[in-house]
């Protein structure tokens, strides 16, 4: 079986846009950014599920951000086996596309950032990172198009691309090549993890606390009408049930993502949850799960 070293997680950027989309009206530009992020993530998720089912032995590292020589680069997925490293740039493009003079267009004629360029950049930078760590493991890099409704016209024979109907065969090939996990492979994976950056800097859209809708957002359907009934919270739209503790902790996470400069206090979280829980309940949950700093009404939580 494949061993997943780093699981795919939604990026803070996606989470931020998702949260905002549920609590305010997004501009068309921000809406498009959000939909593209979401679609990209869904594609990566689809591919990561497929790689987990590979029967061979190897290590999988998803979603890596590195910096080499002051150049940041991101890798969607790496599979390490004894012989080589497979590097994947995952794309969830949908529709008819064509290549012309190394440029990628969506029909009729909308230029899209060519993932082949992203791929060769990532491959070259990864090779330099590996060399700096003392490895010259060969890299097998490909752009992987996961959406079955994707078509690419005028594709040359020799481009490093895996089309939707080739994924299965490719993963079988990877599986047959992967026999066992060695300590050398583990060392390499550990070194790469050490170098990995966790901060993803990005431009935030404009938003202010006052203009956001308060309340508990349902984790299943994304709507806001969650009410607290006795010991559980129930979503009015889809009926999803969750404990108040979960609901409050999720809300705190969202609050911190959107407002890293604001302090987590009982009053703030009470307001952020839209008064669904009493101050007493909020205080009890915060005290249990965070460290309280300060006293009385100046208390905040870390
Ligand atoms: Zn719901």
PDB file of C-alpha atoms and ligand atoms in Angstrom:
ATOM      1  CA  UNK A   1       0.000   0.000   0.000  1.00  0.00           C
ATOM      2  CA  UNK A   2       0.964   3.595  -0.493  1.00  0.00           C
ATOM      3  CA  UNK A   3       1.735   5.557   2.635  1.00  0.00           C
ATOM      4  CA  UNK A   4       0.353   9.078   2.709  1.00  0.00           C
ATOM      5  CA  UNK A   5       2.894  11.319   4.430  1.00  0.00           C
ATOM      6  CA  UNK A   6       1.027  14.578   3.944  1.00  0.00           C
ATOM      7  CA  UNK A   7      -2.680  14.583   3.384  1.00  0.00           C
ATOM      8  CA  UNK A   8      -4.295  17.078   1.080  1.00  0.00           C
ATOM      9  CA  UNK A   9      -5.895  19.984   2.969  1.00  0.00           C
ATOM     10  CA  UNK A  10      -7.924  22.889   1.660  1.00  0.00           C
ATOM     11  CA  UNK A  11      -5.625  25.924   1.529  1.00  0.00           C
ATOM     12  CA  UNK A  12      -6.194  28.866   3.904  1.00  0.00           C
ATOM     13  CA  UNK A  13      -7.027  30.916   0.803  1.00  0.00           C
ATOM     14  CA  UNK A  14      -9.804  28.533  -0.206  1.00  0.00           C
ATOM     15  CA  UNK A  15     -11.122  28.401   3.371  1.00  0.00           C
ATOM     16  CA  UNK A  16     -11.126  32.185   3.604  1.00  0.00           C
ATOM     17  CA  UNK A  17     -13.012  32.643   0.339  1.00  0.00           C
ATOM     18  CA  UNK A  18     -15.431  29.880   1.303  1.00  0.00           C
ATOM     19  CA  UNK A  19     -16.143  31.493   4.633  1.00  0.00           C
ATOM     20  CA  UNK A  20     -16.625  34.932   3.061  1.00  0.00           C
ATOM     21  CA  UNK A  21     -18.903  33.537   0.350  1.00  0.00           C
ATOM     22  CA  UNK A  22     -21.217  32.323   3.087  1.00  0.00           C
ATOM     23  CA  UNK A  23     -21.152  35.505   5.115  1.00  0.00           C
ATOM     24  CA  UNK A  24     -21.134  38.338   2.590  1.00  0.00           C
ATOM     25  CA  UNK A  25     -21.808  39.215  -1.012  1.00  0.00           C
ATOM     26  CA  UNK A  26     -18.689  38.574  -3.090  1.00  0.00           C
ATOM     27  CA  UNK A  27     -17.805  40.684  -6.114  1.00  0.00           C
ATOM     28  CA  UNK A  28     -17.892  38.821  -9.439  1.00  0.00           C
ATOM     29  CA  UNK A  29     -14.107  38.744  -9.513  1.00  0.00           C
ATOM     30  CA  UNK A  30     -13.882  37.254  -6.004  1.00  0.00           C
ATOM     31  CA  UNK A  31     -16.658  34.814  -6.815  1.00  0.00           C
ATOM     32  CA  UNK A  32     -14.677  33.600  -9.811  1.00  0.00           C
ATOM     33  CA  UNK A  33     -11.509  33.293  -7.713  1.00  0.00           C
ATOM     34  CA  UNK A  34     -13.449  31.248  -5.167  1.00  0.00           C
ATOM     35  CA  UNK A  35     -14.985  28.950  -7.792  1.00  0.00           C
ATOM     36  CA  UNK A  36     -11.604  28.366  -9.434  1.00  0.00           C
ATOM     37  CA  UNK A  37      -9.977  27.555  -6.092  1.00  0.00           C
ATOM     38  CA  UNK A  38     -12.806  25.206  -5.241  1.00  0.00           C
ATOM     39  CA  UNK A  39     -12.664  23.467  -8.578  1.00  0.00           C
ATOM     40  CA  UNK A  40      -8.885  23.086  -8.378  1.00  0.00           C
ATOM     41  CA  UNK A  41      -9.159  21.611  -4.907  1.00  0.00           C
ATOM     42  CA  UNK A  42     -11.864  19.163  -5.992  1.00  0.00           C
ATOM     43  CA  UNK A  43      -9.558  17.991  -8.785  1.00  0.00           C
ATOM     44  CA  UNK A  44      -6.669  17.478  -6.384  1.00  0.00           C
ATOM     45  CA  UNK A  45      -8.941  15.651  -3.978  1.00  0.00           C
ATOM     46  CA  UNK A  46     -10.088  13.326  -6.739  1.00  0.00           C
ATOM     47  CA  UNK A  47      -6.512  12.561  -7.726  1.00  0.00           C
ATOM     48  CA  UNK A  48      -5.351  12.076  -4.134  1.00  0.00           C
ATOM     49  CA  UNK A  49      -8.105   9.487  -3.608  1.00  0.00           C
ATOM     50  CA  UNK A  50      -6.911   7.624  -6.709  1.00  0.00           C
ATOM     51  CA  UNK A  51      -3.280   7.632  -5.569  1.00  0.00           C
ATOM     52  CA  UNK A  52      -4.215   6.264  -2.146  1.00  0.00           C
ATOM     53  CA  UNK A  53      -5.582   3.191  -3.875  1.00  0.00           C
ATOM     54  CA  UNK A  54      -2.366   2.341  -5.699  1.00  0.00           C
ATOM     55  CA  UNK A  55      -1.436  -1.174  -4.653  1.00  0.00           C
ATOM     56  CA  UNK A  56       2.358  -0.721  -4.883  1.00  0.00           C
ATOM     57  CA  UNK A  57       4.557   0.483  -2.036  1.00  0.00           C
ATOM     58  CA  UNK A  58       5.600   4.092  -1.950  1.00  0.00           C
ATOM     59  CA  UNK A  59       5.311   7.426  -0.172  1.00  0.00           C
ATOM     60  CA  UNK A  60       2.832  10.109  -1.144  1.00  0.00           C
ATOM     61  CA  UNK A  61       3.335  13.770  -0.333  1.00  0.00           C
ATOM     62  CA  UNK A  62       0.485  16.095  -1.224  1.00  0.00           C
ATOM     63  CA  UNK A  63       0.372  19.835  -1.439  1.00  0.00           C
ATOM     64  CA  UNK A  64       3.913  21.064  -0.861  1.00  0.00           C
ATOM     65  CA  UNK A  65       5.186  24.609  -0.903  1.00  0.00           C
ATOM     66  CA  UNK A  66       8.923  25.202  -1.171  1.00  0.00           C
ATOM     67  CA  UNK A  67      11.202  28.125  -1.577  1.00  0.00           C
ATOM     68  CA  UNK A  68      14.509  27.758  -3.332  1.00  0.00           C
ATOM     69  CA  UNK A  69      16.815  30.680  -4.075  1.00  0.00           C
ATOM     70  CA  UNK A  70      14.028  33.050  -3.038  1.00  0.00           C
ATOM     71  CA  UNK A  71      11.683  31.479  -5.576  1.00  0.00           C
ATOM     72  CA  UNK A  72       8.505  29.925  -4.223  1.00  0.00           C
ATOM     73  CA  UNK A  73       6.983  26.947  -5.965  1.00  0.00           C
ATOM     74  CA  UNK A  74       4.134  24.636  -5.236  1.00  0.00           C
ATOM     75  CA  UNK A  75       3.773  20.944  -5.924  1.00  0.00           C
ATOM     76  CA  UNK A  76       0.384  19.251  -5.969  1.00  0.00           C
ATOM     77  CA  UNK A  77       1.592  15.708  -5.455  1.00  0.00           C
ATOM     78  CA  UNK A  78       4.800  13.668  -5.227  1.00  0.00           C
ATOM     79  CA  UNK A  79       5.046   9.905  -5.175  1.00  0.00           C
ATOM     80  CA  UNK A  80       8.403   8.568  -4.063  1.00  0.00           C
ATOM     81  CA  UNK A  81       9.475   5.037  -4.884  1.00  0.00           C
ATOM     82  CA  UNK A  82      12.886   3.360  -4.965  1.00  0.00           C
ATOM     83  CA  UNK A  83      13.692   4.267  -8.545  1.00  0.00           C
ATOM     84  CA  UNK A  84      12.271   7.744  -8.940  1.00  0.00           C
ATOM     85  CA  UNK A  85      10.011  10.542  -7.882  1.00  0.00           C
ATOM     86  CA  UNK A  86       6.736  11.145  -9.696  1.00  0.00           C
ATOM     87  CA  UNK A  87       5.745  14.795  -9.702  1.00  0.00           C
ATOM     88  CA  UNK A  88       2.191  15.805 -10.600  1.00  0.00           C
ATOM     89  CA  UNK A  89       0.601  19.100 -11.460  1.00  0.00           C
ATOM     90  CA  UNK A  90      -3.125  18.398 -11.156  1.00  0.00           C
ATOM     91  CA  UNK A  91      -5.636  20.336 -13.283  1.00  0.00           C
ATOM     92  CA  UNK A  92      -9.408  20.132 -13.167  1.00  0.00           C
ATOM     93  CA  UNK A  93      -9.985  21.973 -16.468  1.00  0.00           C
ATOM     94  CA  UNK A  94     -13.285  21.353 -18.160  1.00  0.00           C
ATOM     95  CA  UNK A  95     -14.140  21.980 -21.815  1.00  0.00           C
ATOM     96  CA  UNK A  96     -12.276  22.214 -25.111  1.00  0.00           C
ATOM     97  CA  UNK A  97      -8.724  23.542 -25.115  1.00  0.00           C
ATOM     98  CA  UNK A  98      -5.972  23.761 -27.687  1.00  0.00           C
ATOM     99  CA  UNK A  99      -2.239  24.349 -27.774  1.00  0.00           C
ATOM    100  CA  UNK A 100      -0.746  26.869 -30.143  1.00  0.00           C
ATOM    101  CA  UNK A 101       2.910  27.965 -30.091  1.00  0.00           C
ATOM    102  CA  UNK A 102       3.333  26.652 -26.534  1.00  0.00           C
ATOM    103  CA  UNK A 103       0.339  28.649 -25.403  1.00  0.00           C
ATOM    104  CA  UNK A 104      -2.821  27.138 -24.033  1.00  0.00           C
ATOM    105  CA  UNK A 105      -6.231  28.439 -25.048  1.00  0.00           C
ATOM    106  CA  UNK A 106      -9.737  27.569 -24.059  1.00  0.00           C
ATOM    107  CA  UNK A 107     -12.087  27.580 -27.046  1.00  0.00           C
ATOM    108  CA  UNK A 108     -12.947  29.897 -28.698  1.00  0.00           C
ATOM    109  CA  UNK A 109      -9.833  31.858 -27.720  1.00  0.00           C
ATOM    110  CA  UNK A 110      -9.196  32.550 -24.050  1.00  0.00           C
ATOM    111  CA  UNK A 111      -5.577  32.209 -23.028  1.00  0.00           C
ATOM    112  CA  UNK A 112      -4.986  30.125 -19.893  1.00  0.00           C
ATOM    113  CA  UNK A 113      -1.764  29.880 -17.916  1.00  0.00           C
ATOM    114  CA  UNK A 114      -0.032  26.892 -19.491  1.00  0.00           C
ATOM    115  CA  UNK A 115       0.379  24.190 -16.819  1.00  0.00           C
ATOM    116  CA  UNK A 116       3.243  22.682 -18.833  1.00  0.00           C
ATOM    117  CA  UNK A 117       5.282  25.764 -18.001  1.00  0.00           C
ATOM    118  CA  UNK A 118       4.326  25.522 -14.333  1.00  0.00           C
ATOM    119  CA  UNK A 119       5.352  21.879 -14.438  1.00  0.00           C
ATOM    120  CA  UNK A 120       8.782  22.405 -15.959  1.00  0.00           C
ATOM    121  CA  UNK A 121       9.457  25.212 -13.501  1.00  0.00           C
ATOM    122  CA  UNK A 122       8.469  23.033 -10.540  1.00  0.00           C
ATOM    123  CA  UNK A 123      10.504  20.127 -11.891  1.00  0.00           C
ATOM    124  CA  UNK A 124      13.615  22.210 -12.345  1.00  0.00           C
ATOM    125  CA  UNK A 125      13.324  23.777  -8.883  1.00  0.00           C
ATOM    126  CA  UNK A 126      12.625  20.426  -7.250  1.00  0.00           C
ATOM    127  CA  UNK A 127      15.712  18.994  -8.946  1.00  0.00           C
ATOM    128  CA  UNK A 128      17.798  21.781  -7.429  1.00  0.00           C
ATOM    129  CA  UNK A 129      16.274  21.161  -4.002  1.00  0.00           C
ATOM    130  CA  UNK A 130      17.058  17.442  -4.291  1.00  0.00           C
ATOM    131  CA  UNK A 131      20.644  18.142  -5.330  1.00  0.00           C
ATOM    132  CA  UNK A 132      21.070  20.502  -2.391  1.00  0.00           C
ATOM    133  CA  UNK A 133      19.961  17.612  -0.147  1.00  0.00           C
ATOM    134  CA  UNK A 134      22.420  15.261  -1.834  1.00  0.00           C
ATOM    135  CA  UNK A 135      19.946  13.302  -3.976  1.00  0.00           C
ATOM    136  CA  UNK A 136      19.967  12.842  -7.716  1.00  0.00           C
ATOM    137  CA  UNK A 137      16.837  10.703  -7.904  1.00  0.00           C
ATOM    138  CA  UNK A 138      15.255  10.964 -11.371  1.00  0.00           C
ATOM    139  CA  UNK A 139      12.012  12.927 -11.576  1.00  0.00           C
ATOM    140  CA  UNK A 140       9.108  11.830 -13.724  1.00  0.00           C
ATOM    141  CA  UNK A 141       6.934  14.934 -14.031  1.00  0.00           C
ATOM    142  CA  UNK A 142       3.499  15.199 -15.599  1.00  0.00           C
ATOM    143  CA  UNK A 143       0.480  17.420 -15.795  1.00  0.00           C
ATOM    144  CA  UNK A 144      -2.527  15.349 -14.959  1.00  0.00           C
ATOM    145  CA  UNK A 145      -5.944  16.385 -16.252  1.00  0.00           C
ATOM    146  CA  UNK A 146      -8.534  14.784 -14.013  1.00  0.00           C
ATOM    147  CA  UNK A 147     -11.789  16.049 -15.467  1.00  0.00           C
ATOM    148  CA  UNK A 148     -13.401  13.557 -17.896  1.00  0.00           C
ATOM    149  CA  UNK A 149     -14.977  16.506 -19.746  1.00  0.00           C
ATOM    150  CA  UNK A 150     -11.551  17.878 -20.743  1.00  0.00           C
ATOM    151  CA  UNK A 151     -10.332  17.779 -24.325  1.00  0.00           C
ATOM    152  CA  UNK A 152      -7.010  19.066 -25.643  1.00  0.00           C
ATOM    153  CA  UNK A 153      -6.633  19.655 -29.374  1.00  0.00           C
ATOM    154  CA  UNK A 154      -3.341  19.880 -31.218  1.00  0.00           C
ATOM    155  CA  UNK A 155      -1.454  18.142 -28.447  1.00  0.00           C
ATOM    156  CA  UNK A 156       2.006  16.992 -29.590  1.00  0.00           C
ATOM    157  CA  UNK A 157       2.866  13.358 -28.886  1.00  0.00           C
ATOM    158  CA  UNK A 158       5.769  14.067 -26.573  1.00  0.00           C
ATOM    159  CA  UNK A 159       4.267  16.434 -23.983  1.00  0.00           C
ATOM    160  CA  UNK A 160       4.321  15.191 -20.369  1.00  0.00           C
ATOM    161  CA  UNK A 161       0.567  15.038 -19.981  1.00  0.00           C
ATOM    162  CA  UNK A 162      -1.759  12.380 -18.606  1.00  0.00           C
ATOM    163  CA  UNK A 163      -5.320  12.603 -19.897  1.00  0.00           C
ATOM    164  CA  UNK A 164      -8.380  11.496 -17.896  1.00  0.00           C
ATOM    165  CA  UNK A 165      -8.698   8.200 -19.754  1.00  0.00           C
ATOM    166  CA  UNK A 166      -4.997   7.412 -19.150  1.00  0.00           C
ATOM    167  CA  UNK A 167      -4.906   7.960 -15.379  1.00  0.00           C
ATOM    168  CA  UNK A 168      -5.835   4.418 -14.500  1.00  0.00           C
ATOM    169  CA  UNK A 169      -3.152   2.916 -16.740  1.00  0.00           C
ATOM    170  CA  UNK A 170      -0.560   5.368 -15.459  1.00  0.00           C
ATOM    171  CA  UNK A 171      -1.283   4.548 -11.814  1.00  0.00           C
ATOM    172  CA  UNK A 172      -1.009   0.862 -12.640  1.00  0.00           C
ATOM    173  CA  UNK A 173       2.399   1.575 -14.104  1.00  0.00           C
ATOM    174  CA  UNK A 174       3.425   3.430 -10.913  1.00  0.00           C
ATOM    175  CA  UNK A 175       2.108   0.549  -8.852  1.00  0.00           C
ATOM    176  CA  UNK A 176       4.117  -2.056 -10.785  1.00  0.00           C
ATOM    177  CA  UNK A 177       7.260   0.005 -10.342  1.00  0.00           C
ATOM    178  CA  UNK A 178       6.839   0.399  -6.596  1.00  0.00           C
ATOM    179  CA  UNK A 179       7.971  -2.601  -4.607  1.00  0.00           C
ATOM    180  CA  UNK A 180       8.885  -1.623  -1.068  1.00  0.00           C
ATOM    181  CA  UNK A 181       9.478   1.393   1.135  1.00  0.00           C
ATOM    182  CA  UNK A 182      13.138   1.807   2.123  1.00  0.00           C
ATOM    183  CA  UNK A 183      14.669   3.867   4.903  1.00  0.00           C
ATOM    184  CA  UNK A 184      16.355   5.970   2.251  1.00  0.00           C
ATOM    185  CA  UNK A 185      12.957   6.929   0.840  1.00  0.00           C
ATOM    186  CA  UNK A 186      11.763   7.853   4.323  1.00  0.00           C
ATOM    187  CA  UNK A 187      14.827   9.992   4.923  1.00  0.00           C
ATOM    188  CA  UNK A 188      14.222  11.860   1.693  1.00  0.00           C
ATOM    189  CA  UNK A 189      10.552  12.426   2.538  1.00  0.00           C
ATOM    190  CA  UNK A 190      11.510  13.699   6.007  1.00  0.00           C
ATOM    191  CA  UNK A 191      14.058  16.111   4.539  1.00  0.00           C
ATOM    192  CA  UNK A 192      11.519  17.460   2.079  1.00  0.00           C
ATOM    193  CA  UNK A 193       9.020  17.960   4.891  1.00  0.00           C
ATOM    194  CA  UNK A 194      11.606  19.894   6.861  1.00  0.00           C
ATOM    195  CA  UNK A 195      11.999  22.295   3.971  1.00  0.00           C
ATOM    196  CA  UNK A 196       8.310  22.679   3.378  1.00  0.00           C
ATOM    197  CA  UNK A 197       6.798  26.071   4.046  1.00  0.00           C
ATOM    198  CA  UNK A 198       3.418  26.241   5.727  1.00  0.00           C
ATOM    199  CA  UNK A 199       2.626  29.910   5.181  1.00  0.00           C
ATOM    200  CA  UNK A 200       0.824  30.575   1.970  1.00  0.00           C
ATOM    201  CA  UNK A 201       0.919  34.314   1.407  1.00  0.00           C
ATOM    202  CA  UNK A 202      -1.986  35.570  -0.690  1.00  0.00           C
ATOM    203  CA  UNK A 203      -3.999  38.699  -1.406  1.00  0.00           C
ATOM    204  CA  UNK A 204      -7.172  38.896   0.635  1.00  0.00           C
ATOM    205  CA  UNK A 205     -10.337  40.510  -0.693  1.00  0.00           C
ATOM    206  CA  UNK A 206     -11.659  43.461   1.287  1.00  0.00           C
ATOM    207  CA  UNK A 207     -13.993  42.664   4.180  1.00  0.00           C
ATOM    208  CA  UNK A 208     -14.845  44.078   7.582  1.00  0.00           C
ATOM    209  CA  UNK A 209     -16.173  42.390  10.699  1.00  0.00           C
ATOM    210  CA  UNK A 210     -19.286  44.546  10.829  1.00  0.00           C
ATOM    211  CA  UNK A 211     -20.451  43.642   7.327  1.00  0.00           C
ATOM    212  CA  UNK A 212     -20.213  39.871   7.732  1.00  0.00           C
ATOM    213  CA  UNK A 213     -23.245  37.779   8.580  1.00  0.00           C
ATOM    214  CA  UNK A 214     -22.905  36.334  12.094  1.00  0.00           C
ATOM    215  CA  UNK A 215     -24.021  32.885  13.139  1.00  0.00           C
ATOM    216  CA  UNK A 216     -23.010  29.262  12.853  1.00  0.00           C
ATOM    217  CA  UNK A 217     -22.402  28.100   9.315  1.00  0.00           C
ATOM    218  CA  UNK A 218     -23.426  24.510   8.687  1.00  0.00           C
ATOM    219  CA  UNK A 219     -20.372  22.390   7.763  1.00  0.00           C
ATOM    220  CA  UNK A 220     -22.418  20.229   5.424  1.00  0.00           C
ATOM    221  CA  UNK A 221     -24.595  22.554   3.347  1.00  0.00           C
ATOM    222  CA  UNK A 222     -22.888  25.881   4.073  1.00  0.00           C
ATOM    223  CA  UNK A 223     -26.015  27.736   5.111  1.00  0.00           C
ATOM    224  CA  UNK A 224     -26.207  29.788   8.251  1.00  0.00           C
ATOM    225  CA  UNK A 225     -29.379  28.823   9.994  1.00  0.00           C
ATOM    226  CA  UNK A 226     -28.057  26.528  12.678  1.00  0.00           C
ATOM    227  CA  UNK A 227     -30.025  26.514  15.915  1.00  0.00           C
ATOM    228  CA  UNK A 228     -29.101  25.132  19.240  1.00  0.00           C
ATOM    229  CA  UNK A 229     -31.651  22.705  20.619  1.00  0.00           C
ATOM    230  CA  UNK A 230     -30.854  21.232  24.017  1.00  0.00           C
ATOM    231  CA  UNK A 231     -27.465  19.561  23.596  1.00  0.00           C
ATOM    232  CA  UNK A 232     -27.045  19.674  19.860  1.00  0.00           C
ATOM    233  CA  UNK A 233     -27.012  22.130  16.990  1.00  0.00           C
ATOM    234  CA  UNK A 234     -29.307  21.356  14.112  1.00  0.00           C
ATOM    235  CA  UNK A 235     -29.119  22.904  10.666  1.00  0.00           C
ATOM    236  CA  UNK A 236     -32.497  24.195   9.506  1.00  0.00           C
ATOM    237  CA  UNK A 237     -31.661  23.544   5.866  1.00  0.00           C
ATOM    238  CA  UNK A 238     -30.221  20.045   5.855  1.00  0.00           C
ATOM    239  CA  UNK A 239     -30.781  18.707   9.358  1.00  0.00           C
ATOM    240  CA  UNK A 240     -27.061  18.182  10.067  1.00  0.00           C
ATOM    241  CA  UNK A 241     -26.475  17.651  13.780  1.00  0.00           C
ATOM    242  CA  UNK A 242     -23.377  18.638  15.723  1.00  0.00           C
ATOM    243  CA  UNK A 243     -22.376  19.271  19.313  1.00  0.00           C
ATOM    244  CA  UNK A 244     -22.153  22.875  20.563  1.00  0.00           C
ATOM    245  CA  UNK A 245     -18.470  22.266  21.314  1.00  0.00           C
ATOM    246  CA  UNK A 246     -17.779  21.380  17.697  1.00  0.00           C
ATOM    247  CA  UNK A 247     -19.810  24.277  16.396  1.00  0.00           C
ATOM    248  CA  UNK A 248     -18.045  26.785  18.651  1.00  0.00           C
ATOM    249  CA  UNK A 249     -14.573  25.408  17.905  1.00  0.00           C
ATOM    250  CA  UNK A 250     -15.248  25.554  14.169  1.00  0.00           C
ATOM    251  CA  UNK A 251     -16.466  29.103  14.522  1.00  0.00           C
ATOM    252  CA  UNK A 252     -13.329  30.077  16.461  1.00  0.00           C
ATOM    253  CA  UNK A 253     -11.184  28.597  13.703  1.00  0.00           C
ATOM    254  CA  UNK A 254     -13.052  30.609  11.105  1.00  0.00           C
ATOM    255  CA  UNK A 255     -12.870  33.765  13.240  1.00  0.00           C
ATOM    256  CA  UNK A 256      -9.098  33.380  13.579  1.00  0.00           C
ATOM    257  CA  UNK A 257      -8.652  32.795   9.861  1.00  0.00           C
ATOM    258  CA  UNK A 258     -10.649  35.909   8.963  1.00  0.00           C
ATOM    259  CA  UNK A 259      -9.475  38.144  11.789  1.00  0.00           C
ATOM    260  CA  UNK A 260      -6.010  37.078  12.928  1.00  0.00           C
ATOM    261  CA  UNK A 261      -5.552  40.513  14.523  1.00  0.00           C
ATOM    262  CA  UNK A 262      -8.588  40.235  16.813  1.00  0.00           C
ATOM    263  CA  UNK A 263      -8.479  38.552  20.188  1.00  0.00           C
ATOM    264  CA  UNK A 264     -10.605  35.514  20.906  1.00  0.00           C
ATOM    265  CA  UNK A 265     -12.777  36.498  23.866  1.00  0.00           C
ATOM    266  CA  UNK A 266     -16.066  35.175  25.178  1.00  0.00           C
ATOM    267  CA  UNK A 267     -17.865  38.328  24.035  1.00  0.00           C
ATOM    268  CA  UNK A 268     -16.362  38.240  20.531  1.00  0.00           C
ATOM    269  CA  UNK A 269     -17.177  34.582  19.948  1.00  0.00           C
ATOM    270  CA  UNK A 270     -20.645  34.992  21.427  1.00  0.00           C
ATOM    271  CA  UNK A 271     -21.291  37.752  18.898  1.00  0.00           C
ATOM    272  CA  UNK A 272     -19.587  35.877  16.027  1.00  0.00           C
ATOM    273  CA  UNK A 273     -21.852  32.866  16.636  1.00  0.00           C
ATOM    274  CA  UNK A 274     -24.829  35.207  16.322  1.00  0.00           C
ATOM    275  CA  UNK A 275     -26.017  34.620  19.872  1.00  0.00           C
ATOM    276  CA  UNK A 276     -26.883  30.967  19.170  1.00  0.00           C
ATOM    277  CA  UNK A 277     -25.155  30.001  22.432  1.00  0.00           C
ATOM    278  CA  UNK A 278     -25.260  31.775  25.767  1.00  0.00           C
ATOM    279  CA  UNK A 279     -22.131  33.603  26.915  1.00  0.00           C
ATOM    280  CA  UNK A 280     -21.855  30.984  29.632  1.00  0.00           C
ATOM    281  CA  UNK A 281     -21.728  28.137  27.134  1.00  0.00           C
ATOM    282  CA  UNK A 282     -19.200  29.956  24.950  1.00  0.00           C
ATOM    283  CA  UNK A 283     -17.026  30.701  27.983  1.00  0.00           C
ATOM    284  CA  UNK A 284     -17.157  27.096  29.178  1.00  0.00           C
ATOM    285  CA  UNK A 285     -16.091  25.753  25.766  1.00  0.00           C
ATOM    286  CA  UNK A 286     -13.318  28.310  25.300  1.00  0.00           C
ATOM    287  CA  UNK A 287     -11.940  27.704  28.809  1.00  0.00           C
ATOM    288  CA  UNK A 288     -11.830  23.986  28.180  1.00  0.00           C
ATOM    289  CA  UNK A 289     -10.039  24.135  24.823  1.00  0.00           C
ATOM    290  CA  UNK A 290      -7.813  27.193  24.995  1.00  0.00           C
ATOM    291  CA  UNK A 291      -5.454  28.789  27.412  1.00  0.00           C
ATOM    292  CA  UNK A 292      -6.984  31.792  29.167  1.00  0.00           C
ATOM    293  CA  UNK A 293      -4.802  34.891  29.420  1.00  0.00           C
ATOM    294  CA  UNK A 294      -5.638  37.805  31.718  1.00  0.00           C
ATOM    295  CA  UNK A 295      -8.477  38.138  34.207  1.00  0.00           C
ATOM    296  CA  UNK A 296     -12.178  38.927  34.254  1.00  0.00           C
ATOM    297  CA  UNK A 297     -13.440  40.991  31.402  1.00  0.00           C
ATOM    298  CA  UNK A 298     -10.006  41.304  29.837  1.00  0.00           C
ATOM    299  CA  UNK A 299      -9.622  37.561  29.484  1.00  0.00           C
ATOM    300  CA  UNK A 300      -8.794  36.281  26.045  1.00  0.00           C
ATOM    301  CA  UNK A 301      -7.933  32.830  24.745  1.00  0.00           C
ATOM    302  CA  UNK A 302      -4.944  31.432  22.916  1.00  0.00           C
TER     303      UNK A 302
HETATM  304 ZN1  LIG B   1     -26.871  22.230   6.668  1.00  0.00          ZN
END
